[in-house]
PDB file of C-alpha atoms and ligand atoms in Angstrom:
ATOM      1  CA  MET A  65     103.300 117.898 103.198  1.00  0.00           C
ATOM      2  CA  ASN A  66     101.171 115.528 101.154  1.00  0.00           C
ATOM      3  CA  LYS A  67     102.905 113.833  98.274  1.00  0.00           C
ATOM      4  CA  LYS A  68     101.512 115.203  95.010  1.00  0.00           C
ATOM      5  CA  ILE A  69     100.060 112.794  92.482  1.00  0.00           C
ATOM      6  CA  GLU A  70     101.603 113.147  89.027  1.00  0.00           C
ATOM      7  CA  LYS A  71      99.185 110.872  87.206  1.00  0.00           C
ATOM      8  CA  VAL A  72      96.721 108.033  87.726  1.00  0.00           C
ATOM      9  CA  PHE A  73      97.091 105.434  84.983  1.00  0.00           C
ATOM     10  CA  GLN A  74      94.276 103.047  84.155  1.00  0.00           C
ATOM     11  CA  ARG A  75      94.997  99.380  83.489  1.00  0.00           C
ATOM     12  CA  PRO A  76      96.580  98.817  80.058  1.00  0.00           C
ATOM     13  CA  ALA A  77      93.969  97.669  77.538  1.00  0.00           C
ATOM     14  CA  ARG A  78      95.357  94.264  76.676  1.00  0.00           C
ATOM     15  CA  PRO A  79      97.168  91.589  78.635  1.00  0.00           C
ATOM     16  CA  GLY A  80     100.142  89.704  77.227  1.00  0.00           C
ATOM     17  CA  MET A  81     101.128  86.120  77.947  1.00  0.00           C
ATOM     18  CA  VAL A  82     104.399  85.194  79.626  1.00  0.00           C
ATOM     19  CA  GLY A  83     104.772  81.540  78.707  1.00  0.00           C
ATOM     20  CA  ASP A  84     101.319  79.970  79.068  1.00  0.00           C
ATOM     21  CA  GLY A  85     100.964  80.581  82.808  1.00  0.00           C
ATOM     22  CA  PHE A  86     101.065  84.332  83.339  1.00  0.00           C
ATOM     23  CA  ARG A  87      98.449  86.596  81.757  1.00  0.00           C
ATOM     24  CA  VAL A  88      99.879  89.984  82.568  1.00  0.00           C
ATOM     25  CA  PHE A  89      99.188  93.663  82.184  1.00  0.00           C
ATOM     26  CA  ASN A  90     102.492  95.503  81.850  1.00  0.00           C
ATOM     27  CA  TYR A  91     102.416  98.888  83.613  1.00  0.00           C
ATOM     28  CA  PHE A  92     106.060  99.671  83.125  1.00  0.00           C
ATOM     29  CA  PRO A  93     108.035  99.982  80.980  1.00  0.00           C
ATOM     30  CA  GLY A  94     104.854  99.591  78.857  1.00  0.00           C
ATOM     31  CA  ILE A  95     103.043 102.805  79.793  1.00  0.00           C
ATOM     32  CA  ILE A  96     105.501 104.509  82.166  1.00  0.00           C
ATOM     33  CA  PRO A  97     109.171 105.153  81.299  1.00  0.00           C
ATOM     34  CA  GLN A  98     111.704 103.081  83.266  1.00  0.00           C
ATOM     35  CA  LYS A  99     113.645 106.171  84.326  1.00  0.00           C
ATOM     36  CA  ARG A 100     110.541 107.574  86.028  1.00  0.00           C
ATOM     37  CA  VAL A 101     110.183 104.539  88.293  1.00  0.00           C
ATOM     38  CA  SER A 102     113.862 103.693  88.886  1.00  0.00           C
ATOM     39  CA  PRO A 103     115.089 101.512  90.636  1.00  0.00           C
ATOM     40  CA  PHE A 104     112.125  99.456  89.420  1.00  0.00           C
ATOM     41  CA  LEU A 105     112.472  98.174  85.854  1.00  0.00           C
ATOM     42  CA  MET A 106     109.308  96.270  85.128  1.00  0.00           C
ATOM     43  CA  LEU A 107     105.916  95.573  86.661  1.00  0.00           C
ATOM     44  CA  ASP A 108     103.767  92.787  85.242  1.00  0.00           C
ATOM     45  CA  PHE A 109     100.392  92.319  86.944  1.00  0.00           C
ATOM     46  CA  ASN A 110      98.485  89.094  86.444  1.00  0.00           C
ATOM     47  CA  ALA A 111      95.117  90.537  87.468  1.00  0.00           C
ATOM     48  CA  GLU A 112      92.851  87.850  88.931  1.00  0.00           C
ATOM     49  CA  TYR A 113      92.246  85.218  86.255  1.00  0.00           C
ATOM     50  CA  ASP A 114      91.194  81.556  86.286  1.00  0.00           C
ATOM     51  CA  PHE A 115      93.146  79.479  83.790  1.00  0.00           C
ATOM     52  CA  GLY A 116      90.973  76.443  84.644  1.00  0.00           C
ATOM     53  CA  ALA A 117      92.157  72.932  85.431  1.00  0.00           C
ATOM     54  CA  SER A 118      95.263  72.057  83.407  1.00  0.00           C
ATOM     55  CA  ASP A 119      96.751  68.717  82.361  1.00  0.00           C
ATOM     56  CA  HIS A 120     100.227  70.261  82.338  1.00  0.00           C
ATOM     57  CA  LEU A 121     102.070  72.795  84.480  1.00  0.00           C
ATOM     58  CA  ARG A 122     101.444  76.233  83.040  1.00  0.00           C
ATOM     59  CA  GLY A 123     104.308  78.671  83.246  1.00  0.00           C
ATOM     60  CA  VAL A 124     107.650  79.684  81.786  1.00  0.00           C
ATOM     61  CA  ASP A 125     110.385  77.154  81.037  1.00  0.00           C
ATOM     62  CA  VAL A 126     114.103  77.637  81.735  1.00  0.00           C
ATOM     63  CA  HIS A 127     115.336  81.164  80.971  1.00  0.00           C
ATOM     64  CA  PRO A 128     118.245  83.396  82.104  1.00  0.00           C
ATOM     65  CA  HIS A 129     118.460  86.660  84.015  1.00  0.00           C
ATOM     66  CA  LYS A 130     121.451  88.891  84.732  1.00  0.00           C
ATOM     67  CA  GLY A 131     122.060  92.279  86.348  1.00  0.00           C
ATOM     68  CA  PHE A 132     118.938  92.804  88.461  1.00  0.00           C
ATOM     69  CA  GLU A 133     116.438  91.169  90.857  1.00  0.00           C
ATOM     70  CA  THR A 134     113.046  89.567  90.220  1.00  0.00           C
ATOM     71  CA  VAL A 135     110.366  89.812  92.899  1.00  0.00           C
ATOM     72  CA  THR A 136     107.260  87.631  92.669  1.00  0.00           C
ATOM     73  CA  ILE A 137     104.305  88.499  94.888  1.00  0.00           C
ATOM     74  CA  ALA A 138     101.565  85.849  95.042  1.00  0.00           C
ATOM     75  CA  TYR A 139      98.058  87.091  95.918  1.00  0.00           C
ATOM     76  CA  LYS A 140      96.006  84.104  94.720  1.00  0.00           C
ATOM     77  CA  GLY A 141      97.202  80.747  93.454  1.00  0.00           C
ATOM     78  CA  SER A 142     100.663  79.252  93.959  1.00  0.00           C
ATOM     79  CA  VAL A 143     103.824  79.360  91.878  1.00  0.00           C
ATOM     80  CA  ALA A 144     106.674  76.855  91.931  1.00  0.00           C
ATOM     81  CA  HIS A 145     110.165  77.659  90.771  1.00  0.00           C
ATOM     82  CA  HIS A 146     113.630  76.144  90.415  1.00  0.00           C
ATOM     83  CA  ASP A 147     116.924  77.846  89.663  1.00  0.00           C
ATOM     84  CA  SER A 148     120.426  76.880  88.584  1.00  0.00           C
ATOM     85  CA  THR A 149     121.951  77.544  92.019  1.00  0.00           C
ATOM     86  CA  GLY A 150     119.830  74.675  93.372  1.00  0.00           C
ATOM     87  CA  ASN A 151     117.196  76.802  95.048  1.00  0.00           C
ATOM     88  CA  SER A 152     113.560  75.856  94.633  1.00  0.00           C
ATOM     89  CA  GLY A 153     110.315  76.481  96.392  1.00  0.00           C
ATOM     90  CA  ILE A 154     106.635  77.263  96.235  1.00  0.00           C
ATOM     91  CA  ILE A 155     105.274  80.785  96.562  1.00  0.00           C
ATOM     92  CA  HIS A 156     101.906  80.476  98.278  1.00  0.00           C
ATOM     93  CA  PRO A 157      99.238  83.206  98.452  1.00  0.00           C
ATOM     94  CA  GLY A 158     100.596  86.072 100.556  1.00  0.00           C
ATOM     95  CA  ASP A 159     104.217  85.031 100.042  1.00  0.00           C
ATOM     96  CA  VAL A 160     107.023  86.686  98.116  1.00  0.00           C
ATOM     97  CA  GLN A 161     110.087  85.368  96.364  1.00  0.00           C
ATOM     98  CA  TRP A 162     112.949  87.805  95.982  1.00  0.00           C
ATOM     99  CA  MET A 163     115.569  86.463  93.579  1.00  0.00           C
ATOM    100  CA  THR A 164     118.819  88.274  92.942  1.00  0.00           C
ATOM    101  CA  ALA A 165     119.962  87.256  89.466  1.00  0.00           C
ATOM    102  CA  GLY A 166     123.164  89.311  89.878  1.00  0.00           C
ATOM    103  CA  ALA A 167     126.020  87.782  87.848  1.00  0.00           C
ATOM    104  CA  GLY A 168     123.638  85.395  86.092  1.00  0.00           C
ATOM    105  CA  ILE A 169     121.152  82.638  86.792  1.00  0.00           C
ATOM    106  CA  LEU A 170     118.777  80.262  85.018  1.00  0.00           C
ATOM    107  CA  HIS A 171     115.321  79.616  86.427  1.00  0.00           C
ATOM    108  CA  LYS A 172     111.845  78.395  85.566  1.00  0.00           C
ATOM    109  CA  GLU A 173     108.516  79.481  87.042  1.00  0.00           C
ATOM    110  CA  TYR A 174     105.224  77.664  86.745  1.00  0.00           C
ATOM    111  CA  HIS A 175     101.941  76.984  88.498  1.00  0.00           C
ATOM    112  CA  GLU A 176     102.301  74.710  91.504  1.00  0.00           C
ATOM    113  CA  GLU A 177     101.167  71.157  90.711  1.00  0.00           C
ATOM    114  CA  GLU A 178      98.096  70.815  92.951  1.00  0.00           C
ATOM    115  CA  PHE A 179      96.875  74.298  92.057  1.00  0.00           C
ATOM    116  CA  SER A 180      97.435  73.595  88.368  1.00  0.00           C
ATOM    117  CA  LYS A 181      95.329  70.417  88.464  1.00  0.00           C
ATOM    118  CA  LYS A 182      92.372  72.169  90.062  1.00  0.00           C
ATOM    119  CA  GLY A 183      92.598  75.665  88.585  1.00  0.00           C
ATOM    120  CA  GLY A 184      91.095  78.628  90.419  1.00  0.00           C
ATOM    121  CA  PRO A 185      91.748  82.339  90.777  1.00  0.00           C
ATOM    122  CA  PHE A 186      95.331  83.311  90.054  1.00  0.00           C
ATOM    123  CA  GLU A 187      96.607  86.772  90.945  1.00  0.00           C
ATOM    124  CA  MET A 188     100.265  87.710  90.936  1.00  0.00           C
ATOM    125  CA  VAL A 189     102.742  90.553  90.499  1.00  0.00           C
ATOM    126  CA  GLN A 190     106.203  90.215  89.058  1.00  0.00           C
ATOM    127  CA  LEU A 191     108.467  93.140  89.599  1.00  0.00           C
ATOM    128  CA  TRP A 192     112.032  93.650  88.386  1.00  0.00           C
ATOM    129  CA  VAL A 193     114.324  95.738  90.597  1.00  0.00           C
ATOM    130  CA  ASN A 194     117.554  97.096  89.131  1.00  0.00           C
ATOM    131  CA  LEU A 195     120.952  96.649  90.733  1.00  0.00           C
ATOM    132  CA  PRO A 196     123.460  99.503  90.856  1.00  0.00           C
ATOM    133  CA  ALA A 197     126.497  99.010  88.585  1.00  0.00           C
ATOM    134  CA  LYS A 198     128.703  98.110  91.545  1.00  0.00           C
ATOM    135  CA  ASP A 199     126.439  95.180  92.492  1.00  0.00           C
ATOM    136  CA  LYS A 200     125.394  93.832  89.085  1.00  0.00           C
ATOM    137  CA  LEU A 201     127.865  90.943  89.335  1.00  0.00           C
ATOM    138  CA  THR A 202     126.916  89.964  92.883  1.00  0.00           C
ATOM    139  CA  ALA A 203     126.484  86.220  93.436  1.00  0.00           C
ATOM    140  CA  PRO A 204     122.940  85.038  92.661  1.00  0.00           C
ATOM    141  CA  LYS A 205     120.815  84.528  95.764  1.00  0.00           C
ATOM    142  CA  TYR A 206     117.314  83.962  96.780  1.00  0.00           C
ATOM    143  CA  GLN A 207     115.072  85.205  99.624  1.00  0.00           C
ATOM    144  CA  PRO A 208     111.871  83.236 100.194  1.00  0.00           C
ATOM    145  CA  ILE A 209     109.674  85.487 102.319  1.00  0.00           C
ATOM    146  CA  THR A 210     106.500  83.998 103.741  1.00  0.00           C
ATOM    147  CA  ALA A 211     103.573  86.173 104.751  1.00  0.00           C
ATOM    148  CA  ALA A 212     104.253  85.269 108.413  1.00  0.00           C
ATOM    149  CA  GLU A 213     107.821  86.589 108.172  1.00  0.00           C
ATOM    150  CA  MET A 214     106.845  90.029 106.927  1.00  0.00           C
ATOM    151  CA  GLY A 215     106.732  93.080 109.162  1.00  0.00           C
ATOM    152  CA  LYS A 216     103.144  93.650 110.332  1.00  0.00           C
ATOM    153  CA  VAL A 217     101.365  96.909 111.029  1.00  0.00           C
ATOM    154  CA  GLU A 218      97.792  96.557 112.268  1.00  0.00           C
ATOM    155  CA  LEU A 219      95.742  99.608 111.394  1.00  0.00           C
ATOM    156  CA  PRO A 220      93.495 101.292 113.953  1.00  0.00           C
ATOM    157  CA  ASN A 221      89.703 100.860 114.055  1.00  0.00           C
ATOM    158  CA  ASN A 222      89.869  97.431 112.398  1.00  0.00           C
ATOM    159  CA  GLY A 223      91.227  99.247 109.342  1.00  0.00           C
ATOM    160  CA  GLY A 224      93.292  96.354 108.084  1.00  0.00           C
ATOM    161  CA  LEU A 225      96.877  95.152 107.945  1.00  0.00           C
ATOM    162  CA  VAL A 226     100.056  96.152 106.167  1.00  0.00           C
ATOM    163  CA  ASN A 227     102.627  93.459 105.368  1.00  0.00           C
ATOM    164  CA  ILE A 228     106.032  95.035 105.020  1.00  0.00           C
ATOM    165  CA  ILE A 229     108.072  93.118 102.476  1.00  0.00           C
ATOM    166  CA  ALA A 230     110.995  95.545 102.325  1.00  0.00           C
ATOM    167  CA  GLY A 231     111.888  98.858 103.886  1.00  0.00           C
ATOM    168  CA  GLU A 232     110.109 100.439 106.809  1.00  0.00           C
ATOM    169  CA  LEU A 233     106.601 101.664 107.474  1.00  0.00           C
ATOM    170  CA  ASN A 234     105.962 103.926 110.458  1.00  0.00           C
ATOM    171  CA  GLY A 235     108.853 102.291 112.358  1.00  0.00           C
ATOM    172  CA  THR A 236     108.235  98.627 111.469  1.00  0.00           C
ATOM    173  CA  ALA A 237     110.749  96.987 109.113  1.00  0.00           C
ATOM    174  CA  GLY A 238     110.368  94.269 106.494  1.00  0.00           C
ATOM    175  CA  PRO A 239     112.682  91.254 106.090  1.00  0.00           C
ATOM    176  CA  ALA A 240     113.956  91.630 102.501  1.00  0.00           C
ATOM    177  CA  THR A 241     117.520  92.808 102.071  1.00  0.00           C
ATOM    178  CA  THR A 242     117.964  95.218  99.172  1.00  0.00           C
ATOM    179  CA  PHE A 243     120.967  96.751  97.403  1.00  0.00           C
ATOM    180  CA  THR A 244     119.492 100.254  97.297  1.00  0.00           C
ATOM    181  CA  PRO A 245     116.805 101.785  99.545  1.00  0.00           C
ATOM    182  CA  VAL A 246     113.407 100.263  98.646  1.00  0.00           C
ATOM    183  CA  ASN A 247     110.019 100.185 100.382  1.00  0.00           C
ATOM    184  CA  MET A 248     107.556  97.483  99.391  1.00  0.00           C
ATOM    185  CA  PHE A 249     104.255  97.289 101.272  1.00  0.00           C
ATOM    186  CA  ASP A 250     101.399  94.811 100.760  1.00  0.00           C
ATOM    187  CA  ILE A 251      98.463  96.854 102.049  1.00  0.00           C
ATOM    188  CA  ARG A 252      95.197  95.083 102.960  1.00  0.00           C
ATOM    189  CA  LEU A 253      92.479  97.550 103.923  1.00  0.00           C
ATOM    190  CA  ASN A 254      88.968  96.859 105.114  1.00  0.00           C
ATOM    191  CA  LYS A 255      86.236  99.151 103.844  1.00  0.00           C
ATOM    192  CA  ASP A 256      86.832 102.627 105.381  1.00  0.00           C
ATOM    193  CA  GLY A 257      90.230 101.481 106.653  1.00  0.00           C
ATOM    194  CA  GLU A 258      92.876 104.196 106.619  1.00  0.00           C
ATOM    195  CA  LEU A 259      96.638 104.238 106.348  1.00  0.00           C
ATOM    196  CA  SER A 260      98.891 107.245 106.747  1.00  0.00           C
ATOM    197  CA  THR A 261     102.538 106.820 105.898  1.00  0.00           C
ATOM    198  CA  ALA A 262     105.376 108.642 104.176  1.00  0.00           C
ATOM    199  CA  THR A 263     108.146 107.971 101.710  1.00  0.00           C
ATOM    200  CA  PRO A 264     111.036 110.320 100.988  1.00  0.00           C
ATOM    201  CA  ALA A 265     110.388 112.926  98.277  1.00  0.00           C
ATOM    202  CA  THR A 266     113.593 111.757  96.603  1.00  0.00           C
ATOM    203  CA  HIS A 267     112.154 108.235  96.145  1.00  0.00           C
ATOM    204  CA  ASN A 268     110.143 107.352  93.071  1.00  0.00           C
ATOM    205  CA  THR A 269     106.826 106.189  94.556  1.00  0.00           C
ATOM    206  CA  VAL A 270     103.896 104.301  93.005  1.00  0.00           C
ATOM    207  CA  VAL A 271     100.777 102.451  94.175  1.00  0.00           C
ATOM    208  CA  LEU A 272      99.014  99.644  92.279  1.00  0.00           C
ATOM    209  CA  VAL A 273      95.391  98.971  93.235  1.00  0.00           C
ATOM    210  CA  VAL A 274      95.421  95.171  93.081  1.00  0.00           C
ATOM    211  CA  SER A 275      91.739  94.975  94.015  1.00  0.00           C
ATOM    212  CA  GLY A 276      89.099  97.270  95.457  1.00  0.00           C
ATOM    213  CA  SER A 277      89.185 101.057  95.356  1.00  0.00           C
ATOM    214  CA  ALA A 278      90.438 103.870  97.536  1.00  0.00           C
ATOM    215  CA  ILE A 279      90.943 107.564  98.004  1.00  0.00           C
ATOM    216  CA  ILE A 280      94.654 108.347  97.859  1.00  0.00           C
ATOM    217  CA  ASN A 281      95.685 111.894  98.779  1.00  0.00           C
ATOM    218  CA  ASP A 282      92.198 113.123  97.833  1.00  0.00           C
ATOM    219  CA  GLU A 283      92.137 111.338  94.477  1.00  0.00           C
ATOM    220  CA  THR A 284      89.641 108.475  93.963  1.00  0.00           C
ATOM    221  CA  VAL A 285      91.263 105.451  92.318  1.00  0.00           C
ATOM    222  CA  GLY A 286      89.552 102.259  91.158  1.00  0.00           C
ATOM    223  CA  THR A 287      90.510  98.638  90.707  1.00  0.00           C
ATOM    224  CA  HIS A 288      93.771  98.111  88.784  1.00  0.00           C
ATOM    225  CA  ALA A 289      94.563 101.835  88.700  1.00  0.00           C
ATOM    226  CA  PHE A 290      98.183 102.806  89.105  1.00  0.00           C
ATOM    227  CA  VAL A 291      99.241 105.960  90.917  1.00  0.00           C
ATOM    228  CA  LEU A 292     102.515 107.693  90.066  1.00  0.00           C
ATOM    229  CA  PHE A 293     103.519 110.322  92.625  1.00  0.00           C
ATOM    230  CA  LYS A 294     105.575 113.423  91.945  1.00  0.00           C
ATOM    231  CA  ASN A 295     108.881 113.742  93.771  1.00  0.00           C
ATOM    232  CA  GLU A 296     107.344 116.416  95.989  1.00  0.00           C
ATOM    233  CA  GLY A 297     106.038 115.950  99.483  1.00  0.00           C
ATOM    234  CA  GLU A 298     106.222 112.842 101.633  1.00  0.00           C
ATOM    235  CA  GLU A 299     102.895 111.952 103.198  1.00  0.00           C
ATOM    236  CA  ILE A 300     100.528 109.416 101.686  1.00  0.00           C
ATOM    237  CA  ASN A 301      96.997 109.009 103.051  1.00  0.00           C
ATOM    238  CA  ILE A 302      94.911 106.114 101.838  1.00  0.00           C
ATOM    239  CA  LYS A 303      91.276 105.426 102.703  1.00  0.00           C
ATOM    240  CA  ALA A 304      89.615 102.321 101.291  1.00  0.00           C
ATOM    241  CA  THR A 305      86.138 102.778  99.833  1.00  0.00           C
ATOM    242  CA  GLU A 306      85.672  98.986  99.849  1.00  0.00           C
ATOM    243  CA  ASP A 307      87.816  96.046 100.957  1.00  0.00           C
ATOM    244  CA  SER A 308      91.014  96.660  99.025  1.00  0.00           C
ATOM    245  CA  VAL A 309      94.510  95.337  98.370  1.00  0.00           C
ATOM    246  CA  LEU A 310      97.200  97.807  97.326  1.00  0.00           C
ATOM    247  CA  LEU A 311     100.889  97.494  96.548  1.00  0.00           C
ATOM    248  CA  LEU A 312     103.038 100.495  97.445  1.00  0.00           C
ATOM    249  CA  LEU A 313     106.550 100.699  96.019  1.00  0.00           C
ATOM    250  CA  SER A 314     109.122 103.375  96.595  1.00  0.00           C
ATOM    251  CA  GLY A 315     112.818 103.492  95.944  1.00  0.00           C
ATOM    252  CA  GLU A 316     115.810 105.727  95.601  1.00  0.00           C
ATOM    253  CA  PRO A 317     116.469 106.175  91.858  1.00  0.00           C
ATOM    254  CA  ILE A 318     119.606 104.577  90.433  1.00  0.00           C
ATOM    255  CA  ASP A 319     121.003 107.330  88.246  1.00  0.00           C
ATOM    256  CA  GLU A 320     122.972 105.143  85.829  1.00  0.00           C
ATOM    257  CA  PRO A 321     122.500 104.194  82.159  1.00  0.00           C
ATOM    258  CA  ILE A 322     120.342 101.149  81.441  1.00  0.00           C
ATOM    259  CA  ALA A 323     121.226  98.737  78.645  1.00  0.00           C
ATOM    260  CA  GLN A 324     118.561  96.044  78.415  1.00  0.00           C
ATOM    261  CA  TYR A 325     118.067  93.116  76.123  1.00  0.00           C
ATOM    262  CA  GLY A 326     115.140  90.982  77.300  1.00  0.00           C
ATOM    263  CA  PRO A 327     116.177  89.253  80.527  1.00  0.00           C
ATOM    264  CA  PHE A 328     119.591  90.978  80.782  1.00  0.00           C
ATOM    265  CA  VAL A 329     119.833  94.462  82.291  1.00  0.00           C
ATOM    266  CA  MET A 330     123.294  96.005  82.318  1.00  0.00           C
ATOM    267  CA  ASN A 331     124.784  99.504  81.955  1.00  0.00           C
ATOM    268  CA  THR A 332     126.437  99.284  78.520  1.00  0.00           C
ATOM    269  CA  SER A 333     125.843  97.424  75.255  1.00  0.00           C
ATOM    270  CA  LYS A 334     129.254  95.769  75.639  1.00  0.00           C
ATOM    271  CA  GLU A 335     128.124  94.294  78.977  1.00  0.00           C
ATOM    272  CA  LEU A 336     124.965  93.062  77.279  1.00  0.00           C
ATOM    273  CA  GLU A 337     127.007  91.257  74.637  1.00  0.00           C
ATOM    274  CA  GLU A 338     129.077  89.686  77.415  1.00  0.00           C
ATOM    275  CA  ALA A 339     125.905  88.551  79.186  1.00  0.00           C
ATOM    276  CA  PHE A 340     124.594  86.948  76.019  1.00  0.00           C
ATOM    277  CA  GLU A 341     127.947  85.212  75.386  1.00  0.00           C
ATOM    278  CA  GLU A 342     128.087  83.907  78.958  1.00  0.00           C
ATOM    279  CA  PHE A 343     124.559  82.556  78.624  1.00  0.00           C
ATOM    280  CA  ARG A 344     125.405  80.842  75.325  1.00  0.00           C
ATOM    281  CA  ALA A 345     128.576  79.391  76.817  1.00  0.00           C
ATOM    282  CA  GLY A 346     126.594  77.843  79.694  1.00  0.00           C
ATOM    283  CA  LYS A 347     128.154  80.028  82.412  1.00  0.00           C
ATOM    284  CA  PHE A 348     124.841  80.580  84.217  1.00  0.00           C
ATOM    285  CA  GLY A 349     124.837  76.929  85.260  1.00  0.00           C
ATOM    286  CA  VAL A 350     122.545  74.072  84.393  1.00  0.00           C
ATOM    287  CA  LEU A 351     118.833  73.630  84.932  1.00  0.00           C
ATOM    288  CA  GLU A 352     116.789  70.828  83.417  1.00  0.00           C
TER     289      GLU A 352
HETATM  290 MN1  LIG B 638     112.155  84.861  85.172  1.00  0.00          MN
END
């Protein structure tokens, strides 16, 4: 049975700035309640934008996270990052960085130096994925996932390619390890390319049209539209009406209370206070 579409959201009217390097449209929790997209907490989409050549590294300086995971998907442009566990790297176009903040981490994220000097199109998604209560204090870790390492599904009739970041599509698995069941597919369709797949009806499932346009389960959706599916039916059929890039996310909801203050996402307000105290006391480590 085809998965029913609950609603197609258009791109929010105004972008917001995260530091001076990320010009983002917030789809959730901005226009869709967190509970409806659990285990996902936040989706910021830096739709393609050229910041121009810069004499400094645009981005976000040192800040903490605790209790969840941040996933950065680079479509265009490159992002560099460093964290307080000593991990660092560059996320190139097509690559993903999956950072588990867990018990607490400091990091900074900014445009990669060579890219920053030249400028050029920058297109990026940052997604926050919640951790279940039992794993919120897991040790921080970091999964750099290059495009080459992702699971690959070539679509018939030169239809395009799906990069599987996490979960499984039609029998091919992605490399990311997750704490709860999550599917994350980077879908690249050529004009008229078609993909048929399925996610469990119990999963919350969404699709962001990063670029292009498509027909998804009989509904026509344009650039930057965001499809929220009902928890009914499993099959998803996508046909691109032009060359298109889509991001499909699905996950088993985490049915637990959320207590959030900015970059800390816990279950109770007491745990939030603890997180803030730990941060103030320097327990998330040191990062210059
Ligand atoms: Mn961050």
